[in-house]
mmCIF file of C-alpha atoms in Angstrom:
data_model
loop_
_atom_site.group_PDB
_atom_site.id
_atom_site.type_symbol
_atom_site.label_atom_id
_atom_site.label_comp_id
_atom_site.label_asym_id
_atom_site.label_seq_id
_atom_site.Cartn_x
_atom_site.Cartn_y
_atom_site.Cartn_z
ATOM 1 C CA GLN A 1 -0.009 0.137 0.093
ATOM 2 C CA VAL A 2 0.985 3.662 -0.488
ATOM 3 C CA GLN A 3 3.284 4.982 2.497
ATOM 4 C CA LEU A 4 4.520 8.621 3.644
ATOM 5 C CA VAL A 5 6.869 8.801 6.231
ATOM 6 C CA GLU A 6 8.016 12.528 7.171
ATOM 7 C CA SER A 7 11.168 12.962 9.032
ATOM 8 C CA GLY A 8 14.080 15.952 10.155
ATOM 9 C CA GLY A 9 11.424 17.556 12.115
ATOM 10 C CA GLY A 10 12.681 18.894 15.641
ATOM 11 C CA VAL A 11 13.660 22.441 17.712
ATOM 12 C CA VAL A 12 15.998 24.847 15.713
ATOM 13 C CA GLN A 13 16.521 28.354 16.589
ATOM 14 C CA PRO A 14 15.344 31.358 14.330
ATOM 15 C CA GLY A 15 17.310 32.145 11.230
ATOM 16 C CA ARG A 16 18.941 28.705 11.009
ATOM 17 C CA SER A 17 18.134 25.650 8.706
ATOM 18 C CA LEU A 18 16.615 22.312 8.609
ATOM 19 C CA ARG A 19 15.806 19.700 6.193
ATOM 20 C CA LEU A 20 12.565 17.689 6.069
ATOM 21 C CA SER A 21 12.208 14.186 4.017
ATOM 22 C CA CYS A 22 9.713 12.510 3.171
ATOM 23 C CA ALA A 23 10.129 8.427 2.298
ATOM 24 C CA THR A 24 7.567 6.691 -0.064
ATOM 25 C CA SER A 25 6.898 3.262 -1.026
ATOM 26 C CA GLY A 26 3.830 1.342 -2.756
ATOM 27 C CA PHE A 27 3.813 3.601 -6.020
ATOM 28 C CA THR A 28 6.058 4.603 -8.874
ATOM 29 C CA PHE A 29 7.136 7.982 -7.525
ATOM 30 C CA ASN A 30 8.059 9.436 -10.612
ATOM 31 C CA HIS A 31 4.809 9.058 -12.039
ATOM 32 C CA TYR A 32 3.536 11.711 -9.206
ATOM 33 C CA GLY A 33 3.858 15.217 -8.041
ATOM 34 C CA MET A 34 4.638 15.817 -4.529
ATOM 35 C CA HIS A 35 3.263 18.467 -1.890
ATOM 36 C CA TRP A 36 4.168 19.854 1.573
ATOM 37 C CA VAL A 37 1.520 21.143 3.654
ATOM 38 C CA ARG A 38 2.022 22.327 6.927
ATOM 39 C CA GLN A 39 -0.300 23.103 10.066
ATOM 40 C CA ALA A 40 0.420 25.396 12.977
ATOM 41 C CA PRO A 41 -0.896 24.263 16.367
ATOM 42 C CA GLY A 42 -4.482 24.498 16.261
ATOM 43 C CA LYS A 43 -4.325 26.390 12.844
ATOM 44 C CA GLY A 44 -5.592 25.431 9.371
ATOM 45 C CA LEU A 45 -4.197 23.771 6.806
ATOM 46 C CA GLU A 46 -1.439 25.996 4.771
ATOM 47 C CA TRP A 47 -0.161 24.656 1.603
ATOM 48 C CA VAL A 48 3.473 24.891 0.989
ATOM 49 C CA ALA A 49 4.986 23.682 -2.007
ATOM 50 C CA VAL A 50 4.762 21.674 -4.752
ATOM 51 C CA ILE A 51 7.412 19.552 -7.212
ATOM 52 C CA TRP A 52 5.818 18.359 -10.727
ATOM 53 C CA HIS A 53 6.308 14.575 -11.087
ATOM 54 C CA ASP A 54 9.450 15.077 -13.686
ATOM 55 C CA GLY A 55 10.995 17.882 -11.125
ATOM 56 C CA SER A 56 10.688 20.358 -14.120
ATOM 57 C CA LYS A 57 8.330 22.670 -11.704
ATOM 58 C CA GLU A 58 8.104 24.290 -8.177
ATOM 59 C CA LEU A 59 5.862 26.086 -7.049
ATOM 60 C CA TYR A 60 6.018 27.878 -3.229
ATOM 61 C CA ALA A 61 3.255 29.814 -1.099
ATOM 62 C CA ASP A 62 4.713 33.176 -0.877
ATOM 63 C CA SER A 63 5.282 33.122 2.712
ATOM 64 C CA VAL A 64 8.018 30.544 2.120
ATOM 65 C CA LYS A 65 9.276 31.816 -1.228
ATOM 66 C CA GLY A 66 13.086 32.293 -1.509
ATOM 67 C CA ARG A 67 13.892 30.921 2.139
ATOM 68 C CA PHE A 68 12.118 27.212 1.215
ATOM 69 C CA THR A 69 13.129 25.134 -1.759
ATOM 70 C CA VAL A 70 10.943 21.261 -2.481
ATOM 71 C CA SER A 71 13.195 18.643 -4.229
ATOM 72 C CA ARG A 72 12.942 15.164 -5.129
ATOM 73 C CA ASP A 73 15.354 11.960 -5.633
ATOM 74 C CA ASP A 74 13.404 9.466 -7.612
ATOM 75 C CA SER A 75 16.087 7.127 -6.811
ATOM 76 C CA LYS A 76 15.463 6.876 -3.349
ATOM 77 C CA ASN A 77 11.469 7.642 -3.771
ATOM 78 C CA THR A 78 11.944 10.458 -1.221
ATOM 79 C CA LEU A 79 11.001 14.427 -1.134
ATOM 80 C CA TYR A 80 12.340 16.962 0.625
ATOM 81 C CA LEU A 81 11.864 20.128 1.951
ATOM 82 C CA GLN A 82 15.028 22.242 2.552
ATOM 83 C CA MET A 83 14.295 25.005 4.971
ATOM 84 C CA ASN A 84 16.368 27.932 5.395
ATOM 85 C CA SER A 85 16.114 31.172 7.274
ATOM 86 C CA LEU A 86 13.173 30.042 9.720
ATOM 87 C CA ARG A 87 11.249 31.865 11.859
ATOM 88 C CA GLY A 88 8.606 31.899 14.586
ATOM 89 C CA GLU A 89 6.143 31.440 12.246
ATOM 90 C CA ASP A 90 7.171 28.216 10.864
ATOM 91 C CA THR A 91 6.299 26.222 13.336
ATOM 92 C CA ALA A 92 4.597 23.696 12.255
ATOM 93 C CA LEU A 93 3.067 19.992 11.671
ATOM 94 C CA TYR A 94 4.697 19.677 8.075
ATOM 95 C CA TYR A 95 2.816 17.029 6.068
ATOM 96 C CA CYS A 96 4.260 15.301 2.587
ATOM 97 C CA ALA A 97 1.531 14.418 0.213
ATOM 98 C CA ARG A 98 1.118 12.532 -2.598
ATOM 99 C CA ASP A 99 -0.610 14.173 -5.702
ATOM 100 C CA VAL A 100 -2.896 12.409 -7.691
ATOM 101 C CA GLY A 101 -1.216 12.726 -10.764
ATOM 102 C CA PRO A 102 1.641 14.148 -11.760
ATOM 103 C CA LYS A 103 0.301 17.520 -11.447
ATOM 104 C CA PHE A 104 -3.040 17.812 -10.591
ATOM 105 C CA TYR A 105 -2.610 19.434 -7.235
ATOM 106 C CA ILE A 106 -5.385 17.112 -5.592
ATOM 107 C CA LEU A 107 -3.501 15.751 -2.257
ATOM 108 C CA ASN A 108 -4.350 11.813 -1.251
ATOM 109 C CA PRO A 109 -2.924 10.479 0.266
ATOM 110 C CA TRP A 110 -1.147 12.066 3.362
ATOM 111 C CA GLY A 111 1.818 11.269 5.728
ATOM 112 C CA GLN A 112 1.313 11.892 9.267
ATOM 113 C CA GLY A 113 3.518 14.750 9.767
ATOM 114 C CA THR A 114 6.738 15.962 11.189
ATOM 115 C CA LEU A 115 6.755 18.700 13.864
ATOM 116 C CA VAL A 116 8.878 21.760 13.294
ATOM 117 C CA THR A 117 9.597 23.839 16.390
ATOM 118 C CA VAL A 118 11.804 27.193 15.670
ATOM 119 C CA SER A 119 12.390 28.893 19.161
ATOM 120 C CA SER A 120 15.641 30.317 21.008
ATOM 121 C CA ASP B 1 -2.451 34.237 -5.974
ATOM 122 C CA ILE B 2 -6.129 33.036 -5.665
ATOM 123 C CA GLN B 3 -7.673 33.712 -2.043
ATOM 124 C CA MET B 4 -10.069 31.349 -0.449
ATOM 125 C CA THR B 5 -13.113 32.250 2.244
ATOM 126 C CA GLN B 6 -14.641 29.456 3.383
ATOM 127 C CA SER B 7 -17.646 30.013 5.500
ATOM 128 C CA PRO B 8 -19.048 29.453 8.665
ATOM 129 C CA SER B 9 -15.552 28.807 10.604
ATOM 130 C CA SER B 10 -17.570 26.445 13.016
ATOM 131 C CA LEU B 11 -21.140 25.436 13.575
ATOM 132 C CA SER B 12 -22.857 23.057 15.910
ATOM 133 C CA ALA B 13 -25.253 20.365 14.409
ATOM 134 C CA SER B 14 -27.146 17.315 15.458
ATOM 135 C CA VAL B 15 -26.494 13.471 14.062
ATOM 136 C CA GLY B 16 -29.346 13.014 11.221
ATOM 137 C CA ASP B 17 -28.979 17.157 10.132
ATOM 138 C CA ARG B 18 -28.202 18.358 6.478
ATOM 139 C CA VAL B 19 -24.691 20.797 7.082
ATOM 140 C CA THR B 20 -23.956 23.069 4.233
ATOM 141 C CA ILE B 21 -20.280 24.187 3.847
ATOM 142 C CA THR B 22 -19.451 27.371 1.381
ATOM 143 C CA CYS B 23 -16.296 27.928 -0.281
ATOM 144 C CA ARG B 24 -15.380 31.303 -2.442
ATOM 145 C CA THR B 25 -12.039 32.125 -4.030
ATOM 146 C CA SER B 26 -11.073 35.084 -5.503
ATOM 147 C CA GLN B 27 -11.047 34.317 -9.491
ATOM 148 C CA SER B 28 -12.559 31.774 -11.208
ATOM 149 C CA ILE B 29 -11.169 28.327 -10.795
ATOM 150 C CA SER B 30 -13.762 26.428 -13.265
ATOM 151 C CA ASN B 31 -14.296 23.201 -10.920
ATOM 152 C CA SER B 32 -10.674 22.936 -9.394
ATOM 153 C CA LEU B 33 -12.010 22.654 -5.883
ATOM 154 C CA ASN B 34 -11.274 20.001 -3.610
ATOM 155 C CA TRP B 35 -12.681 19.219 -0.203
ATOM 156 C CA TYR B 36 -10.714 17.449 2.730
ATOM 157 C CA GLN B 37 -12.029 15.808 6.188
ATOM 158 C CA GLN B 38 -9.512 16.316 9.259
ATOM 159 C CA LYS B 39 -10.161 14.885 12.654
ATOM 160 C CA PRO B 40 -8.211 15.508 15.457
ATOM 161 C CA GLY B 41 -4.601 14.302 15.594
ATOM 162 C CA LYS B 42 -4.638 12.873 12.251
ATOM 163 C CA ALA B 43 -3.523 13.992 8.637
ATOM 164 C CA PRO B 44 -6.301 15.368 6.457
ATOM 165 C CA ASN B 45 -8.458 12.926 3.975
ATOM 166 C CA LEU B 46 -9.824 13.607 0.346
ATOM 167 C CA LEU B 47 -13.570 13.604 0.286
ATOM 168 C CA ILE B 48 -14.454 15.385 -2.922
ATOM 169 C CA TYR B 49 -12.106 16.143 -5.994
ATOM 170 C CA GLY B 50 -13.455 18.516 -9.102
ATOM 171 C CA ALA B 51 -15.843 20.114 -6.975
ATOM 172 C CA SER B 52 -18.545 17.658 -7.358
ATOM 173 C CA SER B 53 -16.639 14.025 -7.642
ATOM 174 C CA LEU B 54 -16.567 11.758 -4.472
ATOM 175 C CA GLN B 55 -13.398 10.115 -3.541
ATOM 176 C CA SER B 56 -13.228 6.564 -3.609
ATOM 177 C CA GLY B 57 -14.412 5.098 -0.240
ATOM 178 C CA VAL B 58 -16.407 8.287 0.808
ATOM 179 C CA PRO B 59 -20.076 7.629 2.009
ATOM 180 C CA SER B 60 -22.774 8.926 -0.299
ATOM 181 C CA ARG B 61 -23.777 10.951 2.376
ATOM 182 C CA PHE B 62 -21.094 13.866 1.169
ATOM 183 C CA SER B 63 -21.755 16.028 -1.856
ATOM 184 C CA GLY B 64 -20.286 18.756 -3.748
ATOM 185 C CA SER B 65 -21.443 21.285 -6.159
ATOM 186 C CA GLY B 66 -20.581 24.915 -7.431
ATOM 187 C CA SER B 67 -18.159 25.949 -10.472
ATOM 188 C CA GLY B 68 -16.526 29.378 -11.042
ATOM 189 C CA THR B 69 -15.896 31.110 -7.685
ATOM 190 C CA ASP B 70 -18.807 29.452 -5.418
ATOM 191 C CA PHE B 71 -18.615 25.741 -4.308
ATOM 192 C CA THR B 72 -20.471 23.868 -1.511
ATOM 193 C CA LEU B 73 -20.071 20.922 0.548
ATOM 194 C CA THR B 74 -23.326 19.277 1.627
ATOM 195 C CA ILE B 75 -23.496 16.272 4.436
ATOM 196 C CA SER B 76 -26.873 15.006 4.195
ATOM 197 C CA GLY B 77 -27.789 13.166 7.558
ATOM 198 C CA LEU B 78 -24.764 13.703 9.530
ATOM 199 C CA GLN B 79 -23.266 10.898 11.602
ATOM 200 C CA PRO B 80 -21.191 10.836 14.752
ATOM 201 C CA GLU B 81 -17.915 10.089 12.521
ATOM 202 C CA ASP B 82 -18.528 13.278 10.074
ATOM 203 C CA PHE B 83 -17.708 15.679 13.628
ATOM 204 C CA ALA B 84 -14.404 16.832 12.226
ATOM 205 C CA THR B 85 -12.924 20.209 10.264
ATOM 206 C CA TYR B 86 -13.618 20.727 6.607
ATOM 207 C CA TYR B 87 -11.105 22.392 4.710
ATOM 208 C CA CYS B 88 -11.377 23.149 0.612
ATOM 209 C CA GLN B 89 -8.584 23.905 -1.434
ATOM 210 C CA GLN B 90 -8.158 24.986 -4.759
ATOM 211 C CA SER B 91 -6.216 23.106 -7.662
ATOM 212 C CA TYR B 92 -6.384 25.681 -10.164
ATOM 213 C CA SER B 93 -3.376 24.522 -13.475
ATOM 214 C CA GLY B 94 -0.104 26.403 -13.082
ATOM 215 C CA LEU B 95 -0.963 28.377 -9.748
ATOM 216 C CA PRO B 96 -0.082 27.899 -6.274
ATOM 217 C CA SER B 97 -2.319 26.254 -4.409
ATOM 218 C CA ALA B 98 -4.197 27.259 -1.352
ATOM 219 C CA PHE B 99 -6.415 26.043 1.504
ATOM 220 C CA GLY B 100 -9.457 27.645 2.573
ATOM 221 C CA GLN B 101 -9.423 28.291 6.344
ATOM 222 C CA GLY B 102 -11.895 25.575 7.861
ATOM 223 C CA THR B 103 -15.320 24.912 9.044
ATOM 224 C CA LYS B 104 -15.244 22.446 12.853
ATOM 225 C CA VAL B 105 -18.414 20.647 12.767
ATOM 226 C CA ASP B 106 -19.422 19.816 16.147
ATOM 227 C CA ILE B 107 -22.265 18.264 18.285
ATOM 228 C CA LYS B 108 -25.205 20.927 19.377
#
């Protein structure tokens, strides 16, 4: 079955960097777009980024543009989110989610998330 | 970017009630609108895609409608397991995606 497992979260100081990973299995990774979505404690969902199935395009929310970079390693079936210049408002549970196709932006399924806390 | 306005932010309802949640976008997105359900401590789950298509395995009491800028999620005959938070999401081609603010459905 399809599995998405996020890792790499933790406590980090403001201004520092962190890289999240999303290990996948159960499907042909390079056929699907992949997304990152985050949820601050007690708040709603915020879409963060997408990378198309072939890596040819990335899009970002304005709140992270220029600081976050999404990438994928098809040889490892793994999605990444490099987060630089972290701020307190980046504190959230970060989910990875598979697109239902190469670039349809319909998210199914989702991982269980990894928690990032930005604090001094 | 496309702005999302979801309403209400919360509602109280009883088992068996018909519940309607609306989502409005700042520009026309055709039918590129999806709905998700999230229960406490769990990841979101896709309910409706393409404004009105029911995701496999989702009960038929859930339905979606709308196109352009105005969309609706309806739950016909609310069940105990439906008490959750619901989010709309626009998936218009080539643009950054976005979610609505969410609607929490709780027990009256």
